[in-house]
Amino acid sequence: MKKFVLGIGKTKFGVLADSLPQLIYDAVCEALRDSGLKIKNIKTVFIGNFLGGIYQNQLHLGSLFYSLFPDFEGRAVRVEGACAASGLAANLAIESLHKEEFSMAIGVEKMNGVKNSIFGIASASDMIFDQEEGIIFPAGYALMAQAYFKKYKATSDDLALVSLKNHQNANKNQKAHFYGKKVNLEMIKNSPMVSTPLRLFDCSPISDGAAAIIFGRKKISKKSIRVLASSAKHTYISLSQFKDITKIDSASKAAKQAYEEAGIKAKDIDLAEVHDCFTIAEIIASEDLGFFRRGKGYIALRKGKTKINAEKPINPSGGLKAGGHPIGATGAAQIYEAVSQLRGEAGEHQVKNPQIALCHNVGGFGGTCVIHIFSR
Amino acid sequence: MYQKYYCKKCKKIFHYPVGYCYNCKSKLVPIKIGKYKKFVEIQVEVPSLFHEKTPYKVSLIEDRVGNFYLEKNADIKKEVKVPGKKSMVVIKKAGYDILGTVENCLNLLDIKIPKTGKVLLKPNLAVPSAASTGIVTNPFVLEGVIKYLINHKVNPKRIIVAESSVIGFNTLKAAKKSNIWDICKKYKISFLDLSDEKTKTVRKRVCYGNNRYFFDVFKIVFDSCLVINIPVVKTHFQTGISCALKNMKGVISNPSRKLMHKRSLQETIACLNSILPKYLTVADGTIALEGMGPATLGKPVGWNVVLAGRDPVAIDSIVCQATGLKKPNYIAFSHNLGVGEDKISKIDILGDSIDRVSRKFKSAEENLSPHPDIEIIDGFPCSGCLNALWQVLYKTKNTSGKKAYIAFGYSINLKKKINKDIFCLGNCAIRKLKNNPKTKSICPGCPPDINEIERFILKILARK
């Protein structure tokens, strides 16, 4: 059965005054307008959200969705998979097309205006093995970076290149958290240290935002984009349980399955939105996805191969690093970007004539990974 | 480092102490860690809720077979330290395996258990509460000690769990509510309610400077060949902290406990510990208590730490250092009396470093009335009156009324002239102030019933 993306919607990402219901509402309305469908047509909704319970004391999002759209006649379910929450929601929405004609995946997160935001995010790691040992997420990815440096001789200058590229892309993306912010290498290299070797500019920001994607079995307009593959895999929750922290097994496994499902190879991907919650994560992802061989991701980066309109454009939206990372909304926002790019609607940050796009959404230290592949 | 487990049949590694393999149902065996080294290390510069003190280091440690372990402020050399002659304390992060952690702590201490005689276990059952509140000893810690003893060929019939709750509270009820009663039943171990008036005591006398004290200590303490003190790490609004030294207050009769409050609590805790036989301490910091401890007004903290040692002074000093709580005077007094070592530099620490387990605890406010319209005349009451009154004052703090003084405890000293009415709470204060013309009304009892106290307070506030 063929599956399509029929409509997309996304709020701006950043420090927003909007409430969580408002964010959901705006993203869903935009997706409905984009598809031309009515809320009545959609029978299944999966809402990706991670921190609503911890930060907003707001769960029971299915019912909240009904309160926003009283014409809705189907079921709405909250999906939690840390930073991969809405990637998982999309995966479930696509799977549900076996039963329903239309389905929707929403991603939403409201992170600003909360004291101790690090506390909530850390709940995506193991409470005892990680959190009690001081492993907040920048610390965990810093360990991954140190291990990568040790194994492959990369340096923190390579991380700065990821940051610079993604800020340059976000600078052209109106919905990005750091739209219009001009960043140079000096700023990146002199930013405060968060956790050695990761500096402030190596970390994604605390953002608010939402995105919504409508899926269907039939192409309803020229704008409809085909879903070639959707795959989700897991690995261990704690870094202490990994065998090698310079790679994420769930990502390689999910990518392998997705390529098989789509009948393509890594080299066929024209652009990728990858989960660069920290700069090191983009380098590791580019290897996990098979774009570059192990230990060669940073060399490709140095050669500029991942820039917009280069050989393998990665994160033309600015990624999580500069586009913003409202945790539960990130997976859906990546799909929004991939679909915009394939439609040729991305504007200033448009990649030249892409045919196939990939989205790579990771939860925690890779404990959950969801891969989607789309084509024109 | 946290223990990993292995299924011999399926060759699978398990990271959690789940007991058996989901595949073949075989019993999991702990993996011997053997030699290990730091693989990579980072320094974290930003504080988070559990780790306020920065910078701190986190190491990824790799063992011989390539398993990883994460450790904050890891001190690799520490593990190979040979116990010296100094006071020795084992500190261990408990992780998911409390029983195993307790056993590891005791193994490191290398205890010689006499082949005959009773083994007395003294948990903390201050008031009837569940273990999740941090008010009482976690039954898993007690079970860990029991399992260690049984594994070392101690017949369960030789083991006795004994405690006496805060005056006015039922010890058996506390044992049942905390599930310690169930643990005793599970291992067929007898539970002794020391608050029973028939329990035999031995009078012991001691001097501290010019002050002379006596304590009626339960005879069972001297009759036992081994005493294991199992306190819970708590803040205490009278003594600052409550841990190893303070917990032994439960082995003396109620009249002696009241006397401790009438005299200097700090001095008497030290003196009491100086007359007790040497005991072993396994301090339960798995769920500790911060804020207005030691009872229901405190806030539980998942600290996840177990400390063990023969020196209660050293344990209390380490607890203060790790939690950032002010060292109470009784620690120094106990050191002066030769109970143990209070200087961290002179203590051998095995297992984890203090830095690894350090976490800032909120201290208890000292003798500050939580009610804006009620002032306290502090006569150093015992925990019975104190806990009950504080609970009621917190509960009623939003009920305003006419200002009043409430006196409680035996050592009331009316230095400043009080022109307002004084209300007496508990038999001690009533006895002391019965002839004072300012005394208006009384709430008798030892301690008075908590509902009676509430009615009494509301009546005082509502008076014209």
Coordinates of C-alpha atoms in Angstrom, one line a residue, chain A:
Chain A
M1 CA 0.0 0.0 0.0
K2 CA 1.3 3.4 -0.9
K3 CA 1.3 6.1 1.7
F4 CA 1.6 9.9 1.3
V5 CA 2.1 13.1 3.3
L6 CA -0.9 15.2 2.4
G7 CA -0.5 18.2 4.7
I8 CA 2.1 19.8 6.9
G9 CA 2.0 22.6 9.5
K10 CA 4.5 24.0 11.9
T11 CA 4.7 27.0 14.3
K12 CA 7.9 29.0 14.5
F13 CA 10.4 27.5 16.9
G14 CA 11.9 29.6 19.7
V15 CA 11.0 31.2 23.0
L16 CA 7.3 31.7 22.4
A17 CA 4.6 33.2 24.5
D18 CA 2.0 30.7 23.2
S19 CA 0.5 28.0 25.5
L20 CA 0.8 24.3 24.7
P21 CA -2.9 24.1 23.4
Q22 CA -2.3 27.2 21.2
L23 CA 0.9 25.6 19.7
I24 CA -1.0 22.4 18.9
Y25 CA -3.9 24.4 17.5
D26 CA -1.8 26.5 15.2
A27 CA 0.2 23.6 13.8
V28 CA -2.8 21.4 13.2
C29 CA -4.8 24.3 11.5
E30 CA -1.9 24.9 9.1
A31 CA -1.7 21.2 8.3
L32 CA -5.4 21.0 7.6
R33 CA -5.3 24.1 5.4
D34 CA -2.3 22.7 3.6
S35 CA -4.1 19.4 2.9
G36 CA -7.5 20.8 2.3
L37 CA -9.0 18.2 4.6
K38 CA -11.3 18.7 7.5
I39 CA -10.7 17.5 11.1
K40 CA -13.7 15.2 10.7
N41 CA -11.8 13.3 8.0
I42 CA -9.0 12.3 10.3
K43 CA -9.8 9.3 12.5
T44 CA -6.5 8.7 14.2
V45 CA -4.1 11.2 15.8
F46 CA -0.8 10.5 17.6
I47 CA 0.5 13.4 19.6
G48 CA 4.3 13.3 20.3
N49 CA 5.1 15.0 23.6
F50 CA 7.8 14.4 26.2
L51 CA 7.7 17.0 28.9
G52 CA 4.0 18.1 29.1
G53 CA 3.6 16.1 32.3
I54 CA 6.8 17.3 34.0
Y55 CA 6.9 21.0 32.9
Q56 CA 3.2 21.9 32.3
N57 CA 1.5 19.3 34.4
Q58 CA -0.5 18.7 31.3
L59 CA -1.1 15.1 30.2
H60 CA -4.3 13.5 28.7
L61 CA -3.5 15.3 25.4
G62 CA -6.0 13.1 23.5
S63 CA -8.8 14.8 25.4
L64 CA -7.2 18.2 25.1
F65 CA -7.1 17.7 21.4
Y66 CA -10.8 17.0 21.3
S67 CA -11.4 20.2 23.4
L68 CA -9.5 22.1 20.7
F69 CA -11.3 20.4 17.8
P70 CA -14.8 19.3 19.0
D71 CA -15.6 18.1 15.5
F72 CA -12.9 15.4 15.8
E73 CA -14.6 12.0 15.8
G74 CA -11.6 9.6 16.1
R75 CA -9.1 8.7 18.7
A76 CA -6.1 10.7 19.8
V77 CA -3.2 9.2 21.7
R78 CA -0.1 10.8 23.4
V79 CA 3.2 9.2 22.4
E80 CA 6.3 9.5 24.4
G81 CA 9.8 8.5 23.2
A82 CA 11.9 11.3 24.7
C83 CA 13.3 13.5 21.8
A84 CA 11.9 10.9 19.3
A85 CA 8.3 11.4 20.6
S86 CA 6.9 12.8 17.4
G87 CA 9.0 10.7 15.1
L88 CA 7.4 7.7 16.9
A89 CA 4.0 9.4 16.5
A90 CA 4.6 9.7 12.8
N91 CA 5.7 6.1 12.6
L92 CA 2.4 5.0 14.3
A93 CA 0.3 7.4 12.2
I94 CA 1.8 5.8 9.0
E95 CA 1.2 2.3 10.4
S96 CA -2.4 3.2 11.2
L97 CA -3.1 3.8 7.5
H98 CA -3.7 0.1 7.2
K99 CA -6.9 0.7 9.0
E100 CA -7.7 4.4 8.5
E101 CA -7.8 6.5 5.3
F102 CA -6.2 9.5 7.0
S103 CA -4.1 9.9 10.1
M104 CA -2.2 12.7 11.8
A105 CA 1.0 13.0 13.8
I106 CA 1.6 16.0 15.9
G107 CA 4.6 17.0 17.9
V108 CA 4.4 19.6 20.6
E109 CA 6.6 20.9 23.4
K110 CA 6.6 23.9 25.7
M111 CA 9.9 24.2 27.4
N112 CA 10.5 27.8 28.3
G113 CA 9.2 29.5 31.4
V114 CA 10.2 26.5 33.5
K115 CA 12.7 26.4 36.4
N116 CA 15.3 23.7 36.1
S117 CA 14.6 22.6 32.6
I118 CA 17.7 20.4 32.6
F119 CA 16.0 18.3 35.3
G120 CA 13.1 17.3 33.1
I121 CA 15.2 16.5 30.0
A122 CA 17.4 14.2 32.0
S123 CA 14.5 12.0 32.7
A124 CA 15.1 10.5 29.2
S125 CA 18.2 8.8 30.7
D126 CA 18.4 6.1 33.4
M127 CA 17.7 7.6 36.8
I128 CA 20.4 5.7 38.6
F129 CA 23.1 4.9 36.1
D130 CA 23.1 8.3 34.4
Q131 CA 21.2 11.0 36.3
E132 CA 22.7 10.2 39.7
E133 CA 26.1 10.1 38.2
G134 CA 25.8 13.6 36.9
I135 CA 25.0 12.6 33.3
I136 CA 22.8 15.4 32.0
F137 CA 22.5 15.3 28.2
P138 CA 25.4 17.7 27.4
A139 CA 27.6 15.5 29.6
G140 CA 26.5 12.3 27.9
Y141 CA 27.1 13.7 24.4
A142 CA 30.4 15.2 25.7
L143 CA 31.5 11.6 26.6
M144 CA 30.5 10.5 23.1
A145 CA 32.6 13.3 21.6
Q146 CA 35.6 12.5 23.8
A147 CA 35.4 8.9 22.8
Y148 CA 35.0 9.8 19.1
F149 CA 38.0 12.2 19.3
K150 CA 40.0 9.4 21.0
K151 CA 39.1 6.8 18.3
Y152 CA 39.2 8.9 15.1
K153 CA 41.5 11.9 15.9
A154 CA 38.7 14.5 15.3
T155 CA 38.8 17.7 17.3
S156 CA 36.5 20.3 18.7
D157 CA 37.2 22.4 15.7
D158 CA 35.1 19.9 13.7
L159 CA 32.2 20.3 16.1
A160 CA 32.4 24.1 15.5
L161 CA 32.0 23.4 11.8
V162 CA 28.7 21.6 12.4
S163 CA 27.5 24.5 14.5
L164 CA 28.5 27.1 11.9
K165 CA 26.9 25.2 9.0
N166 CA 23.6 24.8 10.8
H167 CA 23.5 28.4 12.0
Q168 CA 24.1 29.5 8.5
N169 CA 21.2 27.4 7.3
A170 CA 18.9 28.5 10.1
N171 CA 19.7 32.1 9.3
K172 CA 17.7 31.6 6.1
N173 CA 14.8 29.6 7.7
Q174 CA 12.1 31.9 9.0
K175 CA 10.7 29.3 11.3
A176 CA 14.0 28.4 12.9
H177 CA 14.8 29.4 16.5
F178 CA 17.9 31.3 15.4
Y179 CA 16.5 32.8 12.2
G180 CA 18.4 36.0 11.4
K181 CA 21.1 35.3 13.9
K182 CA 24.6 35.8 12.4
V183 CA 27.1 33.5 13.9
N184 CA 30.8 33.1 13.1
L185 CA 33.5 30.6 14.1
E186 CA 35.0 32.9 16.7
M187 CA 31.7 33.2 18.5
I188 CA 31.3 29.4 18.5
K189 CA 34.9 28.7 19.7
N190 CA 34.7 31.4 22.5
S191 CA 31.3 30.4 23.8
P192 CA 31.1 29.2 27.4
M193 CA 32.1 25.6 28.1
V194 CA 29.1 23.4 29.1
S195 CA 30.7 20.1 29.4
T196 CA 34.2 19.4 27.9
P197 CA 34.5 19.5 24.9
L198 CA 31.0 20.8 24.2
R199 CA 30.5 24.6 24.3
L200 CA 27.3 26.5 24.4
F201 CA 27.2 26.6 20.6
D202 CA 27.5 22.8 20.4
C203 CA 24.2 22.4 22.2
S204 CA 20.7 22.8 20.8
P205 CA 18.5 25.5 22.4
I206 CA 15.5 25.2 24.7
S207 CA 12.7 25.9 22.3
D208 CA 8.9 25.9 22.2
G209 CA 7.0 24.8 19.2
A210 CA 4.7 22.4 17.4
A211 CA 4.4 20.6 14.0
A212 CA 1.6 18.5 12.5
I213 CA 1.7 16.1 9.6
I214 CA -1.3 14.5 7.8
F215 CA -0.9 11.2 6.2
G216 CA -3.2 9.4 3.8
R217 CA -3.4 6.3 1.5
K218 CA -4.1 8.3 -1.7
K219 CA -2.3 11.2 -3.4
I220 CA -4.8 14.1 -3.2
S221 CA -2.8 16.8 -4.9
K222 CA 0.4 17.6 -6.6
K223 CA 1.8 18.6 -3.3
S224 CA 1.4 15.1 -1.9
I225 CA 4.7 13.5 -1.0
R226 CA 5.2 9.7 -0.9
V227 CA 6.3 7.9 2.2
L228 CA 8.9 5.4 1.1
A229 CA 9.8 4.0 4.6
S230 CA 9.2 4.4 8.3
S231 CA 11.2 2.5 10.7
A232 CA 11.7 2.6 14.5
K233 CA 14.4 0.8 16.6
H234 CA 15.7 0.9 20.2
T235 CA 18.9 0.4 22.0
Y236 CA 20.0 0.8 25.6
I237 CA 18.9 3.7 27.7
S238 CA 22.2 4.4 29.5
L239 CA 25.6 5.0 27.9
S240 CA 27.0 2.7 30.5
Q241 CA 25.1 -0.1 28.7
F242 CA 26.6 0.6 25.3
K243 CA 29.4 -1.5 23.8
D244 CA 30.7 1.4 21.7
I245 CA 29.7 5.0 22.4
T246 CA 31.0 6.4 19.1
K247 CA 28.0 5.0 17.3
I248 CA 24.2 4.5 17.9
D249 CA 23.1 1.0 17.1
S250 CA 19.4 1.9 16.9
A251 CA 20.1 4.4 14.2
S252 CA 22.1 2.0 12.0
K253 CA 19.5 -0.8 12.5
A254 CA 16.6 1.6 11.7
A255 CA 18.4 3.0 8.7
K256 CA 19.1 -0.5 7.3
Q257 CA 15.5 -1.4 7.6
A258 CA 14.3 1.8 6.1
Y259 CA 16.6 1.6 3.1
E260 CA 15.4 -2.0 2.5
E261 CA 11.8 -0.9 2.8
A262 CA 12.3 2.0 0.4
G263 CA 14.5 -0.1 -2.0
I264 CA 17.2 2.5 -2.0
K265 CA 20.7 3.0 -0.7
A266 CA 22.3 5.7 1.5
K267 CA 23.9 7.3 -1.6
D268 CA 20.4 7.9 -3.1
I269 CA 19.4 10.3 -0.3
D270 CA 19.4 13.9 -1.6
L271 CA 19.0 15.6 1.7
A272 CA 18.8 14.6 5.4
E273 CA 17.4 16.2 8.5
V274 CA 19.4 14.5 11.2
H275 CA 19.1 14.7 15.0
D276 CA 21.9 17.1 15.9
C277 CA 20.9 17.8 19.5
F278 CA 24.6 18.3 20.0
T279 CA 27.1 18.9 17.2
I280 CA 28.8 15.5 17.8
A281 CA 25.4 13.8 17.2
E282 CA 25.4 15.1 13.6
I283 CA 28.8 13.6 12.8
I284 CA 27.9 10.3 14.4
A285 CA 24.5 10.3 12.6
S286 CA 26.1 10.8 9.2
E287 CA 28.1 7.6 9.8
D288 CA 25.2 5.6 11.4
L289 CA 23.0 6.4 8.3
G290 CA 25.8 5.2 6.0
F291 CA 26.4 8.5 4.3
F292 CA 30.1 8.3 5.2
R293 CA 32.2 5.4 6.5
R294 CA 32.9 5.0 10.2
G295 CA 35.4 7.7 11.4
K296 CA 35.0 9.7 8.1
G297 CA 32.0 11.8 9.0
Y298 CA 34.1 14.7 10.3
I299 CA 36.4 14.5 7.3
A300 CA 33.4 14.9 5.0
L301 CA 32.3 17.8 7.1
R302 CA 35.7 19.5 6.8
K303 CA 35.4 19.1 3.0
G304 CA 32.0 20.9 3.1
K305 CA 30.2 17.8 1.8
T306 CA 27.2 18.3 4.1
K307 CA 26.5 22.0 3.2
I308 CA 23.3 23.0 1.5
N309 CA 23.6 22.2 -2.2
A310 CA 26.8 20.2 -1.7
E311 CA 27.1 16.4 -2.2
K312 CA 25.0 15.4 0.8
P313 CA 23.1 18.3 2.4
I314 CA 22.5 17.7 6.1
N315 CA 20.1 19.8 8.1
P316 CA 19.2 22.5 5.6
S317 CA 16.7 23.8 8.1
G318 CA 19.4 24.5 10.6
G319 CA 18.7 21.2 12.4
L320 CA 18.0 21.0 16.1
K321 CA 21.2 23.0 16.8
A322 CA 20.0 26.2 15.2
G323 CA 16.5 25.4 14.0
G324 CA 15.4 24.7 17.5
H325 CA 14.7 21.6 19.6
P326 CA 11.2 21.6 21.3
I327 CA 11.8 18.0 22.2
G328 CA 8.5 16.4 21.5
A329 CA 8.0 18.4 18.3
T330 CA 11.4 17.8 16.7
G331 CA 10.5 14.6 14.8
A332 CA 7.4 16.1 13.2
A333 CA 9.3 19.3 12.4
Q334 CA 12.0 17.3 10.5
I335 CA 9.2 15.7 8.4
Y336 CA 7.8 19.2 7.8
E337 CA 11.2 20.3 6.5
A338 CA 11.8 17.2 4.3
V339 CA 8.3 17.6 2.7
S340 CA 8.8 21.4 2.2
Q341 CA 12.2 20.7 0.5
L342 CA 10.7 17.9 -1.8
R343 CA 7.9 20.2 -2.7
G344 CA 10.4 23.0 -3.5
E345 CA 8.7 25.3 -0.9
A346 CA 11.6 25.8 1.5
G347 CA 12.4 29.3 0.3
E348 CA 15.9 30.7 1.0
H349 CA 17.2 27.4 2.4
Q350 CA 15.9 25.3 -0.5
V351 CA 18.1 22.4 -1.6
K352 CA 18.4 22.1 -5.4
N353 CA 15.9 19.7 -6.9
P354 CA 15.9 17.0 -4.2
Q355 CA 14.1 13.7 -5.0
I356 CA 14.5 11.7 -1.8
A357 CA 14.8 13.0 1.7
L358 CA 15.5 11.3 5.0
C359 CA 14.6 12.2 8.6
H360 CA 16.5 10.8 11.5
N361 CA 15.0 11.4 14.9
V362 CA 16.7 10.1 18.1
G363 CA 15.5 9.9 21.7
G364 CA 17.9 10.1 24.6
F365 CA 21.4 8.8 23.8
G366 CA 20.0 6.8 20.9
G367 CA 17.7 4.7 23.0
T368 CA 15.0 5.3 20.4
C369 CA 15.6 6.1 16.7
V370 CA 13.0 6.7 14.0
I371 CA 13.9 7.0 10.4
H372 CA 11.5 8.2 7.7
I373 CA 12.3 8.4 4.0
F374 CA 10.1 10.4 1.6
S375 CA 10.2 11.0 -2.2
R376 CA 8.5 13.3 -4.6

